Each structure stands twice: as C-alpha cells, then as structure tokens.
Amino acid sequence: MSDFKRSAHVILTSHSSQVFKDSLPIDWGNKDPLKRGPVVGSLTDTKKRNAIGTHSGSYAVYRALSIAQGKYSTAHRPDLHNTESPVDIGPFPSWFDPDKIVSLDPWGFDVPIHFQEYYDAGYDVRPTIAVTQARLQIPEIQTAINAGRLKVDGKIVTENHDIKVTKIAIEPVWYLPGIAKRLRVDEGELRKILFQETGGMFPELVTRPDLKVMLPPIGSTTVYVFGDVKDLSNPEIELTCRVHDECNGSDVFGSDICTCRPYLIYGIEDAARTAQRGGVGIIAYYRKEGRALGEVTKFLVYNARKRQEGGDSAATYFHRTECVAGVEDARFQELMPDILNFFGITKIHNLHSMSNMKYDAIVKSGIEVVNRISIPADLIPPDAQVEIEAKKAAGYFTAGEVKSKEELALVTGRPIDE
C-alpha cells in the first residue's frame, strides 16, 4: 500500500489547530494518481479533508438546505458501483504538466479505480467528473437531415434521427498556485480577493495556505463528443470544436435577441458531420451566463439598450453592459483550454468561434487551430443583427472580413488606439 503520510515540511498557517495528520498532501501533476493524491472535499470526516469548499459546485447549497430539513444524511457515502466511465480517457501528457490543467482534476473520474487504496483506508473520495453515453434529439437536426446536410448512417445519426454522443460532466477543481500563475497574479493576493469578494465564504483561503486546492461553488462544464473519444487526442484525425458559453434564453428557450442557440446548433451539426466522415467533434458548454455577469444583469442591459435614444445600436452594444455592470465582459478564457487539455487535444482543425479571447487562449495553451468558422449570415435572427454588427466592429473574427482601425472607430465611437 502507498505511504499516506504527509511528507515532512513546515506548515505556515494561522489556524494550525485545523491541520490534521490524516489530511493528504496533493502533488499536482504527478503521473501516479496515488502519489498525486486524491482531492478530498467530502464532509463525512473533516479530519481527512484536503480541499477548500466541497463537492457539487453551486448545488452544495441545495444539499445544505436538504440537510437542514432533515431529508439528507450527512453521513451518506455514495455507492459508486457500476458508475465507471463507458469509455477510456487518458492519461495524457497534459495531465502531468502542472501548467496545462489547473481548473479541473484529470483524475476526478472513476475514482474508485484510481484511488482504491485510499478508499480501503477510509477516505471518502468523490468524483468530480462523470462520463456517460446518450442520444440527442434536436429539432434543427431534423431540418438538417431533411435538407441533406446530415445523413442517417446508423453510427452517428440513427434511423430515428437522434445523434449518438458521449457526454462528460466536469466540476471545477482549482489548483490555486496554478490558477494564480495562469492569471499572472500573486497566489496570496488571489486568495485574499477570492475571500473578500465572496463575502468571506471560505476563510480557509486566508487561514490555510497549506490547502492548495479549492472546489468553488460555481457551475460545472458539460462536454459532448461526436465519434470516438480517443480520436480527440490524435492530431491526424479531423477535429471540429465549438466552445460555447451558456445563454439560457437562447440555448433553451430560443430567444432571438442573440445568436447563441443558432451558433451552438450549427456547431453540433458540423461536429456530427465531421464524425460521419471519419473525424471527431466536441462541444464544450461552459456555465458563464451573460458574459459571466448573470441573467439579471443581462436583462437589465437589454432594457437599457432598447430604450436608449435612437434605439439599439452596434455603437452602444457593449457600452450599455459596462454602464450597468461596470465591465463589458467578466469572462476570462485563460482557464477554458483546460477542458481541451483533459482530452489530450493538440490540434483543432475547425474551431467554431468568433471570439478572439477564446482563440487566443486555446493557441496560447499550445493547441494548434487550423480553421476558424464564424456563424453563417443566414443563421442570424433579425433581432440579433445588432449583436453581430457590434462584434464585427469590436474586432471579433469573421471569415473573409477585416475592418480597418478607422472603420472600427467609426462604428464603435472609440478612439483608434483602443
């Protein structure tokens, strides 16, 4: 059995009484999962915890409410029998580079397999990644089949016009030293600001610098793979990718004020088509609603834009968001490529994204991008034309169209040097 004891080192913390001998060290990036160590964020034995926060992301609050009502046992440990992944994933070289993956735990799926020795020793190790297989039923796919853009092949698209996929749910696991390095900030400063800006929700951020991993209370990421998952890591096999930030109003309810659902479905269709010709497709769906500002802010901005003198316009599209929220866009894409690195992706042949922030983050992470694909004009809802014009004016990528600085300044009303 592996040596579970903490390696000898001095722990500098203002709350040394909270440091327990059974709390396992984590050697982030170690090739051996047993030596890397499991992330223990469960609460069944607080002396064995080695992470700030707890499992389930934002759903941890609902669990707390259920416990308060007496409907959930705090002593419950999951029975993970038969929950293992139906496909093999990794390990890949990116798993062992502490700079490549800092916002998720690559060993967070099939934990009874990777960490059996720790289970036997009484550690309540829980998954942060789950993999399953399913079929998608999407009305627009029926249209694509009727139009001849997708074929029924029985392998990717079934006789019932469903699309076969492998889907992966990934909860955030933040390795704080790596997060700080990626964002180019001091780790101590990062921890202080995280503590302050969450209203002091996690005091361990400032009292327990020995704890290097955090399970933040935010939404998870969902990935849909079209074709063979193992082909994602093969740079010789064509890969089509859409990295999509959540937009509930469009994605789910079909609101026509933006291009989110049309672009998402266009990416799904092309991912399936790529898989049909022997390639592989991947859709990564990130919970960053309203440019990570939330729906309340988003809807307030909608009202402000529509009621302004002269009506909605490309020139004030982003400015009104800044007026309401204090910033045009609270998203940062530096952590986004971690999902792609989890699958060992080194080359994307077709990237469905107009966002330069996404593109730059992917390329900076070491992943090659061959082609960028913007949304076709005929898929843009009439009410979303303002959005597209604003994005073009702001310098978003569009195939075959480059604006001069003078044109950008004319449309956006901003100085040329911005």
Short mmCIF file of N, CA and C in Angstrom, two decimals, residues 105-239:
data_model
loop_
_atom_site.label_atom_id
_atom_site.label_comp_id
_atom_site.label_asym_id
_atom_site.label_seq_id
_atom_site.Cartn_x
_atom_site.Cartn_y
_atom_site.Cartn_z
N ASP A 105 -9.76 18.40 -12.11
CA ASP A 105 -8.95 17.28 -11.66
C ASP A 105 -9.00 16.16 -12.70
N PRO A 106 -7.92 15.96 -13.47
CA PRO A 106 -7.96 14.92 -14.51
C PRO A 106 -8.17 13.51 -13.96
N TRP A 107 -7.85 13.32 -12.67
CA TRP A 107 -8.09 12.02 -12.04
C TRP A 107 -9.44 11.98 -11.31
N GLY A 108 -10.31 12.93 -11.64
CA GLY A 108 -11.57 13.05 -10.91
C GLY A 108 -12.68 12.14 -11.38
N PHE A 109 -12.44 11.29 -12.37
CA PHE A 109 -13.46 10.31 -12.78
C PHE A 109 -12.94 8.91 -12.44
N ASP A 110 -13.87 7.99 -12.32
CA ASP A 110 -13.52 6.60 -11.95
C ASP A 110 -12.61 6.57 -10.71
N VAL A 111 -12.95 7.37 -9.72
CA VAL A 111 -12.08 7.46 -8.54
C VAL A 111 -11.96 6.15 -7.76
N PRO A 112 -12.99 5.28 -7.75
CA PRO A 112 -12.77 4.01 -7.05
C PRO A 112 -11.68 3.16 -7.71
N ILE A 113 -11.44 3.40 -8.99
CA ILE A 113 -10.37 2.68 -9.69
C ILE A 113 -9.02 3.34 -9.42
N HIS A 114 -8.96 4.67 -9.58
CA HIS A 114 -7.69 5.36 -9.41
C HIS A 114 -7.22 5.40 -7.96
N PHE A 115 -8.16 5.43 -7.01
CA PHE A 115 -7.80 5.65 -5.61
C PHE A 115 -8.33 4.55 -4.69
N GLN A 116 -8.34 3.32 -5.16
CA GLN A 116 -8.88 2.22 -4.38
C GLN A 116 -8.18 2.09 -3.02
N GLU A 117 -6.87 2.30 -3.00
CA GLU A 117 -6.13 2.16 -1.74
C GLU A 117 -6.61 3.18 -0.70
N TYR A 118 -6.95 4.35 -1.17
CA TYR A 118 -7.44 5.37 -0.24
C TYR A 118 -8.85 5.04 0.24
N TYR A 119 -9.67 4.48 -0.63
CA TYR A 119 -10.99 4.02 -0.20
C TYR A 119 -10.84 2.97 0.89
N ASP A 120 -9.94 2.02 0.66
CA ASP A 120 -9.73 0.95 1.63
C ASP A 120 -9.24 1.51 2.97
N ALA A 121 -8.56 2.66 2.92
CA ALA A 121 -8.04 3.28 4.14
C ALA A 121 -9.07 4.19 4.80
N GLY A 122 -10.28 4.27 4.22
CA GLY A 122 -11.35 5.02 4.85
C GLY A 122 -11.56 6.44 4.34
N TYR A 123 -10.91 6.80 3.25
CA TYR A 123 -11.08 8.15 2.69
C TYR A 123 -12.31 8.19 1.80
N ASP A 124 -13.14 9.19 2.01
CA ASP A 124 -14.37 9.37 1.23
C ASP A 124 -14.04 10.22 0.00
N VAL A 125 -13.46 9.57 -1.02
CA VAL A 125 -13.06 10.26 -2.24
C VAL A 125 -14.25 10.25 -3.20
N ARG A 126 -14.61 11.41 -3.72
CA ARG A 126 -15.78 11.51 -4.58
C ARG A 126 -15.41 12.01 -5.97
N PRO A 127 -16.15 11.58 -6.97
CA PRO A 127 -15.85 12.00 -8.34
C PRO A 127 -16.16 13.48 -8.56
N THR A 128 -15.39 14.11 -9.43
CA THR A 128 -15.71 15.44 -9.92
C THR A 128 -15.93 15.43 -11.43
N ILE A 129 -15.81 14.24 -12.02
CA ILE A 129 -16.06 14.05 -13.45
C ILE A 129 -16.89 12.79 -13.63
N ALA A 130 -17.90 12.86 -14.49
CA ALA A 130 -18.72 11.69 -14.81
C ALA A 130 -18.87 11.59 -16.32
N VAL A 131 -18.81 10.37 -16.83
CA VAL A 131 -18.88 10.13 -18.27
C VAL A 131 -20.01 9.14 -18.55
N THR A 132 -20.83 9.44 -19.54
CA THR A 132 -21.90 8.52 -19.93
C THR A 132 -22.15 8.67 -21.43
N GLN A 133 -23.05 7.88 -21.96
CA GLN A 133 -23.40 7.95 -23.38
C GLN A 133 -24.89 8.17 -23.53
N ALA A 134 -25.27 8.88 -24.58
CA ALA A 134 -26.66 9.27 -24.73
C ALA A 134 -26.98 9.55 -26.20
N ARG A 135 -28.21 9.99 -26.45
CA ARG A 135 -28.63 10.41 -27.77
C ARG A 135 -29.28 11.78 -27.66
N LEU A 136 -29.02 12.62 -28.64
CA LEU A 136 -29.59 13.96 -28.67
C LEU A 136 -30.75 14.00 -29.66
N GLN A 137 -31.84 14.63 -29.24
CA GLN A 137 -32.99 14.85 -30.10
C GLN A 137 -33.19 16.35 -30.24
N ILE A 138 -32.83 16.90 -31.38
CA ILE A 138 -32.82 18.35 -31.58
C ILE A 138 -33.61 18.68 -32.85
N PRO A 139 -34.61 19.55 -32.76
CA PRO A 139 -35.44 19.86 -33.94
C PRO A 139 -34.63 20.33 -35.15
N GLU A 140 -33.62 21.17 -34.91
CA GLU A 140 -32.82 21.69 -36.03
C GLU A 140 -32.05 20.58 -36.75
N ILE A 141 -31.75 19.51 -36.04
CA ILE A 141 -31.05 18.39 -36.68
C ILE A 141 -31.98 17.69 -37.66
N GLN A 142 -33.26 17.62 -37.31
CA GLN A 142 -34.25 17.07 -38.25
C GLN A 142 -34.26 17.90 -39.53
N THR A 143 -34.19 19.21 -39.38
CA THR A 143 -34.15 20.11 -40.54
C THR A 143 -32.90 19.85 -41.37
N ALA A 144 -31.77 19.66 -40.70
CA ALA A 144 -30.51 19.41 -41.40
C ALA A 144 -30.57 18.10 -42.17
N ILE A 145 -31.22 17.10 -41.60
CA ILE A 145 -31.36 15.80 -42.29
C ILE A 145 -32.28 15.95 -43.49
N ASN A 146 -33.39 16.65 -43.30
CA ASN A 146 -34.33 16.86 -44.41
C ASN A 146 -33.69 17.64 -45.55
N ALA A 147 -32.76 18.54 -45.21
CA ALA A 147 -32.09 19.35 -46.22
C ALA A 147 -30.91 18.63 -46.85
N GLY A 148 -30.57 17.46 -46.32
CA GLY A 148 -29.47 16.69 -46.88
C GLY A 148 -28.11 17.05 -46.35
N ARG A 149 -28.04 17.94 -45.34
CA ARG A 149 -26.74 18.32 -44.79
C ARG A 149 -26.19 17.24 -43.86
N LEU A 150 -27.06 16.46 -43.26
CA LEU A 150 -26.68 15.31 -42.44
C LEU A 150 -27.35 14.07 -42.99
N LYS A 151 -26.63 12.97 -42.93
CA LYS A 151 -27.15 11.70 -43.43
C LYS A 151 -27.43 10.75 -42.26
N VAL A 152 -28.41 9.92 -42.44
CA VAL A 152 -28.66 8.85 -41.47
C VAL A 152 -27.68 7.72 -41.79
N ASP A 153 -26.77 7.46 -40.86
CA ASP A 153 -25.75 6.44 -41.11
C ASP A 153 -25.82 5.28 -40.11
N GLY A 154 -26.68 5.41 -39.09
CA GLY A 154 -26.81 4.35 -38.10
C GLY A 154 -25.71 4.34 -37.07
N LYS A 155 -24.63 5.07 -37.33
CA LYS A 155 -23.50 5.10 -36.40
C LYS A 155 -23.50 6.39 -35.59
N ILE A 156 -23.59 7.52 -36.27
CA ILE A 156 -23.64 8.81 -35.60
C ILE A 156 -25.08 9.31 -35.53
N VAL A 157 -25.77 9.26 -36.67
CA VAL A 157 -27.17 9.66 -36.74
C VAL A 157 -28.02 8.41 -36.95
N THR A 158 -28.95 8.16 -36.04
CA THR A 158 -29.74 6.93 -36.06
C THR A 158 -30.93 7.03 -37.01
N GLU A 159 -31.60 5.92 -37.20
CA GLU A 159 -32.80 5.89 -38.03
C GLU A 159 -33.89 6.81 -37.47
N ASN A 160 -33.88 7.00 -36.16
CA ASN A 160 -34.85 7.90 -35.52
C ASN A 160 -34.42 9.36 -35.58
N HIS A 161 -33.30 9.61 -36.26
CA HIS A 161 -32.75 10.96 -36.41
C HIS A 161 -32.18 11.51 -35.10
N ASP A 162 -31.81 10.62 -34.19
CA ASP A 162 -31.07 11.00 -32.99
C ASP A 162 -29.58 11.05 -33.32
N ILE A 163 -28.84 11.79 -32.52
CA ILE A 163 -27.38 11.82 -32.66
C ILE A 163 -26.77 11.12 -31.45
N LYS A 164 -25.91 10.15 -31.69
CA LYS A 164 -25.23 9.44 -30.61
C LYS A 164 -24.05 10.28 -30.12
N VAL A 165 -23.94 10.39 -28.80
CA VAL A 165 -22.86 11.18 -28.21
C VAL A 165 -22.32 10.50 -26.95
N THR A 166 -21.11 10.87 -26.61
CA THR A 166 -20.58 10.63 -25.27
C THR A 166 -20.57 11.97 -24.57
N LYS A 167 -21.12 12.03 -23.36
CA LYS A 167 -21.15 13.31 -22.67
C LYS A 167 -20.44 13.21 -21.32
N ILE A 168 -19.79 14.30 -20.98
CA ILE A 168 -18.92 14.34 -19.81
C ILE A 168 -19.26 15.57 -18.98
N ALA A 169 -19.57 15.37 -17.71
CA ALA A 169 -19.82 16.48 -16.79
C ALA A 169 -18.57 16.69 -15.93
N ILE A 170 -18.13 17.93 -15.84
CA ILE A 170 -16.87 18.23 -15.15
C ILE A 170 -17.09 19.34 -14.14
N GLU A 171 -16.91 19.02 -12.86
CA GLU A 171 -17.00 20.03 -11.82
C GLU A 171 -15.65 20.74 -11.68
N PRO A 172 -15.67 22.02 -11.34
CA PRO A 172 -14.39 22.74 -11.21
C PRO A 172 -13.60 22.30 -9.99
N VAL A 173 -12.32 22.11 -10.19
CA VAL A 173 -11.37 21.85 -9.11
C VAL A 173 -10.19 22.76 -9.37
N TRP A 174 -10.00 23.76 -8.53
CA TRP A 174 -8.98 24.77 -8.78
C TRP A 174 -7.71 24.48 -7.98
N TYR A 175 -6.61 24.32 -8.70
CA TYR A 175 -5.30 24.25 -8.07
C TYR A 175 -4.80 25.69 -7.97
N LEU A 176 -4.90 26.27 -6.78
CA LEU A 176 -4.72 27.71 -6.61
C LEU A 176 -3.36 28.25 -7.07
N PRO A 177 -2.24 27.55 -6.81
CA PRO A 177 -0.97 28.07 -7.35
C PRO A 177 -0.98 28.14 -8.87
N GLY A 178 -1.60 27.13 -9.52
CA GLY A 178 -1.67 27.13 -10.97
C GLY A 178 -2.62 28.19 -11.51
N ILE A 179 -3.75 28.40 -10.80
CA ILE A 179 -4.69 29.44 -11.21
C ILE A 179 -4.00 30.81 -11.15
N ALA A 180 -3.29 31.07 -10.05
CA ALA A 180 -2.60 32.35 -9.89
C ALA A 180 -1.56 32.56 -10.99
N LYS A 181 -0.81 31.52 -11.28
CA LYS A 181 0.20 31.63 -12.33
C LYS A 181 -0.43 31.88 -13.68
N ARG A 182 -1.53 31.17 -13.97
CA ARG A 182 -2.21 31.32 -15.26
C ARG A 182 -2.74 32.75 -15.41
N LEU A 183 -3.26 33.31 -14.34
CA LEU A 183 -3.84 34.65 -14.38
C LEU A 183 -2.80 35.75 -14.15
N ARG A 184 -1.56 35.33 -13.88
CA ARG A 184 -0.44 36.25 -13.67
C ARG A 184 -0.70 37.16 -12.46
N VAL A 185 -1.14 36.55 -11.37
CA VAL A 185 -1.32 37.28 -10.12
C VAL A 185 -0.62 36.51 -9.01
N ASP A 186 -0.35 37.18 -7.92
CA ASP A 186 0.25 36.53 -6.76
C ASP A 186 -0.78 35.62 -6.10
N GLU A 187 -0.36 34.42 -5.69
CA GLU A 187 -1.31 33.48 -5.09
C GLU A 187 -1.95 34.05 -3.83
N GLY A 188 -1.15 34.70 -2.99
CA GLY A 188 -1.70 35.28 -1.77
C GLY A 188 -2.74 36.34 -2.08
N GLU A 189 -2.47 37.16 -3.08
CA GLU A 189 -3.43 38.19 -3.47
C GLU A 189 -4.70 37.57 -4.03
N LEU A 190 -4.54 36.53 -4.83
CA LEU A 190 -5.70 35.82 -5.38
C LEU A 190 -6.56 35.26 -4.26
N ARG A 191 -5.94 34.62 -3.30
CA ARG A 191 -6.69 34.01 -2.20
C ARG A 191 -7.41 35.09 -1.40
N LYS A 192 -6.75 36.22 -1.15
CA LYS A 192 -7.37 37.30 -0.38
C LYS A 192 -8.59 37.86 -1.10
N ILE A 193 -8.46 38.07 -2.43
CA ILE A 193 -9.57 38.64 -3.18
C ILE A 193 -10.72 37.64 -3.30
N LEU A 194 -10.42 36.37 -3.50
CA LEU A 194 -11.48 35.36 -3.53
C LEU A 194 -12.23 35.34 -2.20
N PHE A 195 -11.50 35.47 -1.10
CA PHE A 195 -12.13 35.50 0.22
C PHE A 195 -13.00 36.75 0.39
N GLN A 196 -12.47 37.89 0.01
CA GLN A 196 -13.20 39.14 0.20
C GLN A 196 -14.43 39.23 -0.69
N GLU A 197 -14.27 38.87 -1.97
CA GLU A 197 -15.34 39.08 -2.93
C GLU A 197 -16.43 38.00 -2.88
N THR A 198 -16.25 37.00 -2.05
CA THR A 198 -17.33 36.04 -1.79
C THR A 198 -17.92 36.27 -0.39
N GLY A 199 -17.65 37.44 0.15
CA GLY A 199 -18.20 37.77 1.46
C GLY A 199 -17.64 36.93 2.58
N GLY A 200 -16.40 36.49 2.43
CA GLY A 200 -15.78 35.67 3.47
C GLY A 200 -16.32 34.26 3.52
N MET A 201 -16.82 33.76 2.38
CA MET A 201 -17.44 32.44 2.36
C MET A 201 -16.47 31.32 2.74
N PHE A 202 -15.20 31.46 2.32
CA PHE A 202 -14.22 30.41 2.58
C PHE A 202 -13.03 30.99 3.34
N PRO A 203 -13.08 31.02 4.68
CA PRO A 203 -11.97 31.60 5.45
C PRO A 203 -10.65 30.84 5.26
N GLU A 204 -10.74 29.56 4.88
CA GLU A 204 -9.51 28.78 4.69
C GLU A 204 -8.61 29.38 3.60
N LEU A 205 -9.21 30.19 2.72
CA LEU A 205 -8.40 30.82 1.68
C LEU A 205 -7.29 31.68 2.28
N VAL A 206 -7.58 32.28 3.43
CA VAL A 206 -6.58 33.16 4.05
C VAL A 206 -5.99 32.57 5.34
N THR A 207 -6.63 31.56 5.90
CA THR A 207 -6.11 30.97 7.14
C THR A 207 -5.35 29.67 6.92
N ARG A 208 -5.55 29.06 5.74
CA ARG A 208 -4.93 27.75 5.48
C ARG A 208 -4.17 27.75 4.15
N PRO A 209 -3.05 28.46 4.08
CA PRO A 209 -2.28 28.46 2.84
C PRO A 209 -1.72 27.10 2.48
N ASP A 210 -1.76 26.15 3.43
CA ASP A 210 -1.30 24.79 3.12
C ASP A 210 -2.29 24.05 2.23
N LEU A 211 -3.55 24.50 2.22
CA LEU A 211 -4.55 23.87 1.34
C LEU A 211 -4.47 24.53 -0.03
N LYS A 212 -4.06 23.78 -1.04
CA LYS A 212 -3.78 24.34 -2.36
C LYS A 212 -4.89 24.10 -3.36
N VAL A 213 -5.90 23.34 -2.99
CA VAL A 213 -6.98 23.00 -3.92
C VAL A 213 -8.29 23.56 -3.40
N MET A 214 -9.09 24.11 -4.30
CA MET A 214 -10.39 24.68 -3.94
C MET A 214 -11.47 24.11 -4.84
N LEU A 215 -12.62 23.78 -4.24
CA LEU A 215 -13.80 23.36 -5.00
C LEU A 215 -14.77 24.54 -4.96
N PRO A 216 -14.73 25.42 -5.96
CA PRO A 216 -15.53 26.65 -5.91
C PRO A 216 -17.01 26.37 -6.13
N PRO A 217 -17.89 27.17 -5.54
CA PRO A 217 -19.34 26.96 -5.67
C PRO A 217 -19.89 27.57 -6.96
N ILE A 218 -19.39 27.10 -8.09
CA ILE A 218 -19.83 27.59 -9.39
C ILE A 218 -20.31 26.43 -10.24
N GLY A 219 -20.90 26.73 -11.38
CA GLY A 219 -21.46 25.70 -12.24
C GLY A 219 -20.40 24.84 -12.90
N SER A 220 -20.81 23.65 -13.31
CA SER A 220 -19.90 22.71 -13.96
C SER A 220 -19.84 22.99 -15.46
N THR A 221 -19.00 22.24 -16.16
CA THR A 221 -18.89 22.30 -17.62
C THR A 221 -19.35 20.96 -18.17
N THR A 222 -20.08 21.00 -19.29
CA THR A 222 -20.53 19.77 -19.93
C THR A 222 -19.91 19.66 -21.32
N VAL A 223 -19.43 18.48 -21.65
CA VAL A 223 -18.79 18.24 -22.94
C VAL A 223 -19.55 17.14 -23.68
N TYR A 224 -19.81 17.37 -24.96
CA TYR A 224 -20.44 16.37 -25.81
C TYR A 224 -19.47 15.99 -26.92
N VAL A 225 -19.21 14.70 -27.06
CA VAL A 225 -18.26 14.21 -28.06
C VAL A 225 -19.00 13.39 -29.11
N PHE A 226 -18.74 13.70 -30.36
CA PHE A 226 -19.36 13.03 -31.50
C PHE A 226 -18.28 12.19 -32.17
N GLY A 227 -18.46 10.86 -32.14
CA GLY A 227 -17.43 9.97 -32.65
C GLY A 227 -16.67 9.34 -31.50
N ASP A 228 -15.50 8.82 -31.80
CA ASP A 228 -14.69 8.09 -30.83
C ASP A 228 -13.91 9.06 -29.96
N VAL A 229 -14.10 8.99 -28.65
CA VAL A 229 -13.44 9.91 -27.72
C VAL A 229 -11.92 9.84 -27.85
N LYS A 230 -11.39 8.65 -28.07
CA LYS A 230 -9.93 8.51 -28.13
C LYS A 230 -9.34 9.26 -29.33
N ASP A 231 -10.15 9.54 -30.36
CA ASP A 231 -9.65 10.25 -31.53
C ASP A 231 -9.40 11.73 -31.26
N LEU A 232 -9.92 12.25 -30.15
CA LEU A 232 -9.71 13.66 -29.83
C LEU A 232 -8.23 13.98 -29.67
N SER A 233 -7.45 13.03 -29.20
CA SER A 233 -6.03 13.26 -28.93
C SER A 233 -5.14 12.98 -30.13
N ASN A 234 -5.72 12.55 -31.24
CA ASN A 234 -4.94 12.22 -32.44
C ASN A 234 -4.94 13.41 -33.39
N PRO A 235 -3.82 14.12 -33.52
CA PRO A 235 -3.79 15.32 -34.37
C PRO A 235 -3.97 15.03 -35.85
N GLU A 236 -3.87 13.77 -36.23
CA GLU A 236 -4.04 13.39 -37.63
C GLU A 236 -5.51 13.20 -38.01
N ILE A 237 -6.38 13.13 -37.01
CA ILE A 237 -7.81 12.94 -37.26
C ILE A 237 -8.52 14.29 -37.16
N GLU A 238 -9.32 14.61 -38.17
CA GLU A 238 -10.00 15.90 -38.22
C GLU A 238 -10.87 16.11 -36.98
N LEU A 239 -10.73 17.27 -36.36
CA LEU A 239 -11.46 17.58 -35.14
C LEU A 239 -12.19 18.91 -35.33
#
